[in-house]
Amino acid sequence: MASKSEIAIRVEAIESLGSHLHNEVLFARKFVAESERPAIEKEWMTCVDNACNYSAFLLKSFLDSIDKYSGLPIEQFSFYVGKLAIQHLLEVINVFEQILNKFIVQNSRIRTLIERRIDRKVEVIERCWASDCTGNDKKQKKAIVGMYKSKVREMAFIRQSLSGAGVIDKTDRDIWSFAWDIRNSMHMNFTATKAIDFQYPDIRTGKIYQFKFAKGEELYHPQDLLDFYIITEQLIFILLKILSHFDKNEEPA
């Protein structure tokens, strides 16, 4: 059974995470209040506001009912706490994907950048595949071309396209890729779909956050709950960087 001191440590960690979520809400609302910001950027930050509020609600609900969990072994108690910390990252990832997909539909500049890369891939297929192919060869060619054309909505392809064009840097790309590794674990009952070894320094404190999971390992951090939160902060600014880049009056690379 979890001791009072062990519970107190985790309650303090939850409250610290809640404080960070509150500060993020204040930042998001201040951002949205600046009338000169583009509508899509405001929509993104409104989504961030909503995600933070929802996550804060989950934390408060857990604290309000903590007596129900205090009789559990410390490992199981920590499991519940750690899942709460991951949930906020998943909320932000989901709205990140929704806003970026919407932006690609709305903004011809980012859509053109991605479609040009798709067209180059399709051109290679067209050159390497006999134009008069028939039967199964023709069906296979059509399927491969269709697969590439659908990549305009595929996050990995979009990420690679933006990285290749210099819209995001290597750090942005690595954080985004790591976040999607965590997102993909949702479909496997929150277990790692592959071996993960990623570290990231908090630019304010210099602390190195280490994420290391074996394939199949359940994803949660029972000690420092700010590790996944630090990643959500970076995702917020990565998408702002992307949105603001394509709001400028310049041709896509």
Short mmCIF file of C-alpha atoms in Angstrom, two decimals:
data_model
loop_
_atom_site.label_atom_id
_atom_site.label_comp_id
_atom_site.label_asym_id
_atom_site.label_seq_id
_atom_site.Cartn_x
_atom_site.Cartn_y
_atom_site.Cartn_z
CA MET A 1 0.00 0.00 0.00
CA ALA A 2 1.24 3.50 -0.87
CA SER A 3 2.54 5.39 2.15
CA LYS A 4 1.39 8.89 3.04
CA SER A 5 4.79 10.31 2.09
CA GLU A 6 4.74 8.55 -1.30
CA ILE A 7 1.24 9.87 -2.00
CA ALA A 8 2.26 13.36 -0.88
CA ILE A 9 5.17 13.37 -3.35
CA ARG A 10 2.88 12.49 -6.23
CA VAL A 11 0.19 14.94 -5.16
CA GLU A 12 2.84 17.67 -5.22
CA ALA A 13 3.86 16.58 -8.72
CA ILE A 14 0.21 16.69 -9.88
CA GLU A 15 -0.25 20.15 -8.41
CA SER A 16 2.94 21.35 -10.12
CA LEU A 17 1.68 20.03 -13.46
CA GLY A 18 -1.67 21.73 -12.82
CA SER A 19 0.14 25.02 -12.20
CA HIS A 20 1.95 24.70 -15.54
CA LEU A 21 -1.34 23.97 -17.30
CA HIS A 22 -2.87 27.08 -15.73
CA ASN A 23 0.04 29.22 -16.95
CA GLU A 24 -0.37 27.75 -20.44
CA VAL A 25 -4.06 28.71 -20.41
CA LEU A 26 -3.15 32.29 -19.48
CA PHE A 27 -0.57 32.41 -22.29
CA ALA A 28 -3.01 30.98 -24.84
CA ARG A 29 -5.75 33.44 -23.90
CA LYS A 30 -3.37 36.39 -24.08
CA PHE A 31 -2.21 35.19 -27.50
CA VAL A 32 -5.77 34.91 -28.80
CA ALA A 33 -6.60 38.38 -27.46
CA GLU A 34 -3.96 39.93 -29.75
CA SER A 35 -6.18 40.98 -32.66
CA GLU A 36 -3.37 41.09 -35.25
CA ARG A 37 -2.72 37.35 -35.06
CA PRO A 38 -4.00 35.27 -38.04
CA ALA A 39 -7.25 33.39 -37.45
CA ILE A 40 -5.66 29.92 -37.81
CA GLU A 41 -3.06 30.75 -35.15
CA LYS A 42 -5.81 31.94 -32.81
CA GLU A 43 -7.76 28.77 -33.47
CA TRP A 44 -4.71 26.68 -32.61
CA MET A 45 -4.15 28.53 -29.35
CA THR A 46 -7.85 28.25 -28.48
CA CYS A 47 -7.48 24.48 -28.93
CA VAL A 48 -4.44 24.59 -26.63
CA ASP A 49 -6.52 26.49 -24.06
CA ASN A 50 -9.25 23.84 -24.26
CA ALA A 51 -6.77 20.95 -24.03
CA CYS A 52 -5.10 22.48 -20.97
CA ASN A 53 -8.45 23.07 -19.29
CA TYR A 54 -9.55 19.50 -19.94
CA SER A 55 -6.28 18.11 -18.60
CA ALA A 56 -6.52 20.32 -15.52
CA PHE A 57 -10.06 19.01 -14.96
CA LEU A 58 -8.76 15.42 -15.06
CA LEU A 59 -6.06 16.26 -12.52
CA LYS A 60 -8.55 17.95 -10.18
CA SER A 61 -10.97 15.04 -10.46
CA PHE A 62 -8.19 12.64 -9.53
CA LEU A 63 -7.15 14.73 -6.53
CA ASP A 64 -10.77 15.06 -5.40
CA SER A 65 -11.13 11.27 -5.43
CA ILE A 66 -7.61 10.37 -4.34
CA ASP A 67 -8.85 8.49 -1.27
CA LYS A 68 -10.22 5.82 -3.63
CA TYR A 69 -6.71 5.13 -4.89
CA SER A 70 -4.65 5.60 -1.73
CA GLY A 71 -5.08 1.95 -0.73
CA LEU A 72 -3.38 0.71 -3.90
CA PRO A 73 0.23 -0.46 -4.06
CA ILE A 74 2.54 2.45 -4.88
CA GLU A 75 3.31 0.97 -8.32
CA GLN A 76 -0.36 0.95 -9.32
CA PHE A 77 -1.00 4.35 -7.77
CA SER A 78 1.94 5.76 -9.75
CA PHE A 79 0.56 4.11 -12.88
CA TYR A 80 -2.66 6.14 -12.62
CA VAL A 81 -0.75 9.34 -11.93
CA GLY A 82 1.60 8.76 -14.87
CA LYS A 83 -1.28 8.13 -17.27
CA LEU A 84 -2.72 11.53 -16.31
CA ALA A 85 0.56 13.16 -17.30
CA ILE A 86 0.56 11.45 -20.71
CA GLN A 87 -3.09 12.31 -21.40
CA HIS A 88 -2.33 16.01 -21.88
CA LEU A 89 0.29 15.23 -24.51
CA LEU A 90 -2.24 13.09 -26.37
CA GLU A 91 -4.84 15.87 -26.22
CA VAL A 92 -2.37 18.36 -27.73
CA ILE A 93 -1.22 15.89 -30.40
CA ASN A 94 -4.80 15.31 -31.53
CA VAL A 95 -5.59 19.00 -32.00
CA PHE A 96 -2.14 19.57 -33.55
CA GLU A 97 -3.07 17.10 -36.28
CA GLN A 98 -6.56 18.58 -36.75
CA ILE A 99 -5.32 22.15 -37.11
CA LEU A 100 -2.43 21.24 -39.41
CA ASN A 101 -4.70 19.23 -41.71
CA LYS A 102 -7.17 22.11 -41.81
CA PHE A 103 -4.35 24.56 -42.59
CA ILE A 104 -3.13 22.41 -45.48
CA VAL A 105 -6.62 22.53 -46.99
CA GLN A 106 -6.90 26.29 -46.49
CA ASN A 107 -3.38 27.47 -47.34
CA SER A 108 -2.21 26.91 -50.92
CA ARG A 109 1.44 27.57 -50.06
CA ILE A 110 1.93 24.69 -47.64
CA ARG A 111 -0.29 22.44 -49.76
CA THR A 112 1.81 23.22 -52.85
CA LEU A 113 5.03 22.42 -51.00
CA ILE A 114 3.71 19.00 -49.96
CA GLU A 115 2.07 18.25 -53.32
CA ARG A 116 5.26 19.10 -55.21
CA ARG A 117 7.11 16.48 -53.18
CA ILE A 118 4.32 13.98 -53.88
CA ASP A 119 4.45 14.83 -57.60
CA ARG A 120 8.20 14.17 -57.67
CA LYS A 121 7.61 10.73 -56.14
CA VAL A 122 4.83 9.98 -58.63
CA GLU A 123 7.00 11.11 -61.55
CA VAL A 124 9.65 8.58 -60.56
CA ILE A 125 7.02 5.82 -60.54
CA GLU A 126 5.72 6.90 -63.93
CA ARG A 127 9.24 6.87 -65.40
CA CYS A 128 10.15 3.49 -63.94
CA TRP A 129 6.87 1.74 -64.72
CA ALA A 130 5.91 0.77 -68.25
CA SER A 131 3.22 3.14 -69.51
CA ASP A 132 1.46 0.30 -71.33
CA CYS A 133 1.36 -2.08 -68.36
CA THR A 134 -1.81 -4.12 -67.93
CA GLY A 135 -3.51 -6.45 -65.47
CA ASN A 136 -1.99 -6.76 -62.02
CA ASP A 137 0.94 -4.49 -62.94
CA LYS A 138 -1.47 -1.72 -63.84
CA LYS A 139 -3.45 -2.22 -60.63
CA GLN A 140 -0.28 -2.20 -58.55
CA LYS A 141 0.96 0.96 -60.20
CA LYS A 142 -2.39 2.67 -59.60
CA ALA A 143 -2.34 1.59 -55.94
CA ILE A 144 1.18 2.94 -55.37
CA VAL A 145 0.37 6.25 -57.07
CA GLY A 146 -2.79 6.52 -54.98
CA MET A 147 -0.81 5.79 -51.82
CA TYR A 148 1.57 8.65 -52.54
CA LYS A 149 -1.21 11.07 -53.39
CA SER A 150 -2.86 10.35 -50.04
CA LYS A 151 0.32 11.37 -48.22
CA VAL A 152 -0.85 14.99 -48.24
CA ARG A 153 -2.59 14.02 -44.96
CA GLU A 154 0.18 11.80 -43.55
CA MET A 155 1.98 13.44 -40.65
CA ALA A 156 5.32 11.69 -41.22
CA PHE A 157 5.38 12.78 -44.88
CA ILE A 158 4.31 16.31 -43.97
CA ARG A 159 7.00 16.46 -41.28
CA GLN A 160 9.69 15.30 -43.71
CA SER A 161 8.50 17.79 -46.33
CA LEU A 162 8.64 20.72 -43.91
CA SER A 163 12.02 19.64 -42.58
CA GLY A 164 13.45 19.26 -46.09
CA ALA A 165 12.21 22.75 -47.00
CA GLY A 166 13.80 24.27 -43.88
CA VAL A 167 10.45 25.29 -42.35
CA ILE A 168 11.28 23.33 -39.19
CA ASP A 169 14.74 22.44 -37.87
CA LYS A 170 16.15 19.11 -36.73
CA THR A 171 15.11 19.64 -33.11
CA ASP A 172 11.54 20.44 -34.18
CA ARG A 173 11.47 17.37 -36.39
CA ASP A 174 12.82 15.06 -33.67
CA ILE A 175 10.34 16.34 -31.05
CA TRP A 176 7.44 15.99 -33.49
CA SER A 177 8.56 12.47 -34.46
CA PHE A 178 8.89 11.44 -30.81
CA ALA A 179 5.44 12.83 -29.99
CA TRP A 180 3.95 10.72 -32.78
CA ASP A 181 5.69 7.63 -31.43
CA ILE A 182 3.86 8.28 -28.17
CA ARG A 183 0.60 8.96 -30.04
CA ASN A 184 0.87 5.65 -31.88
CA SER A 185 1.10 3.85 -28.54
CA MET A 186 -2.56 4.80 -27.97
CA HIS A 187 -3.55 2.11 -30.43
CA MET A 188 -1.55 -0.49 -28.48
CA ASN A 189 -3.03 0.14 -25.03
CA PHE A 190 -0.38 2.79 -24.28
CA THR A 191 2.55 0.48 -24.92
CA ALA A 192 5.55 1.46 -27.03
CA THR A 193 5.18 0.30 -30.63
CA LYS A 194 8.97 0.36 -30.99
CA ALA A 195 12.05 0.96 -28.87
CA ILE A 196 12.21 4.65 -27.91
CA ASP A 197 15.31 6.49 -26.73
CA PHE A 198 14.88 10.26 -26.82
CA GLN A 199 16.14 13.10 -24.68
CA TYR A 200 15.37 16.79 -24.67
CA PRO A 201 16.74 19.68 -22.58
CA ASP A 202 14.37 22.17 -20.98
CA ILE A 203 15.59 25.45 -22.48
CA ARG A 204 14.66 27.35 -19.29
CA THR A 205 16.20 25.09 -16.65
CA GLY A 206 18.73 23.08 -18.66
CA LYS A 207 17.34 19.86 -17.20
CA ILE A 208 17.61 16.88 -19.54
CA TYR A 209 14.38 14.91 -19.87
CA GLN A 210 15.04 11.31 -20.84
CA PHE A 211 12.47 9.07 -22.52
CA LYS A 212 13.60 5.48 -22.84
CA PHE A 213 11.17 2.63 -23.40
CA ALA A 214 11.55 -0.90 -24.70
CA LYS A 215 9.15 -2.07 -27.38
CA GLY A 216 5.96 -3.22 -25.66
CA GLU A 217 6.66 -1.31 -22.45
CA GLU A 218 3.80 0.70 -20.95
CA LEU A 219 4.34 4.43 -21.24
CA TYR A 220 4.09 6.44 -18.07
CA HIS A 221 6.34 8.53 -15.82
CA PRO A 222 5.47 8.12 -12.16
CA GLN A 223 8.07 10.56 -10.82
CA ASP A 224 8.56 13.86 -12.67
CA LEU A 225 5.24 14.62 -14.38
CA LEU A 226 6.63 17.57 -16.32
CA ASP A 227 8.61 15.47 -18.79
CA PHE A 228 5.75 14.91 -21.24
CA TYR A 229 4.44 18.42 -20.55
CA ILE A 230 7.73 19.89 -21.79
CA ILE A 231 7.13 18.13 -25.11
CA THR A 232 3.62 19.60 -25.39
CA GLU A 233 5.08 23.07 -24.90
CA GLN A 234 7.42 22.51 -27.81
CA LEU A 235 4.64 21.14 -30.04
CA ILE A 236 2.68 24.32 -29.42
CA PHE A 237 5.52 26.47 -30.74
CA ILE A 238 6.40 24.11 -33.59
CA LEU A 239 2.92 24.46 -35.04
CA LEU A 240 2.97 28.22 -34.50
CA LYS A 241 6.27 28.31 -36.41
CA ILE A 242 4.71 26.38 -39.30
CA LEU A 243 1.54 28.49 -39.42
CA SER A 244 3.42 31.79 -39.27
CA HIS A 245 5.91 30.69 -41.94
CA PHE A 246 3.19 30.13 -44.52
CA ASP A 247 1.35 33.31 -43.61
CA LYS A 248 4.28 35.24 -45.06
CA ASN A 249 4.14 36.44 -48.66
CA GLU A 250 6.79 34.21 -50.16
CA GLU A 251 6.80 31.30 -52.55
CA PRO A 252 7.08 27.78 -51.15
CA ALA A 253 10.42 26.03 -51.54
#
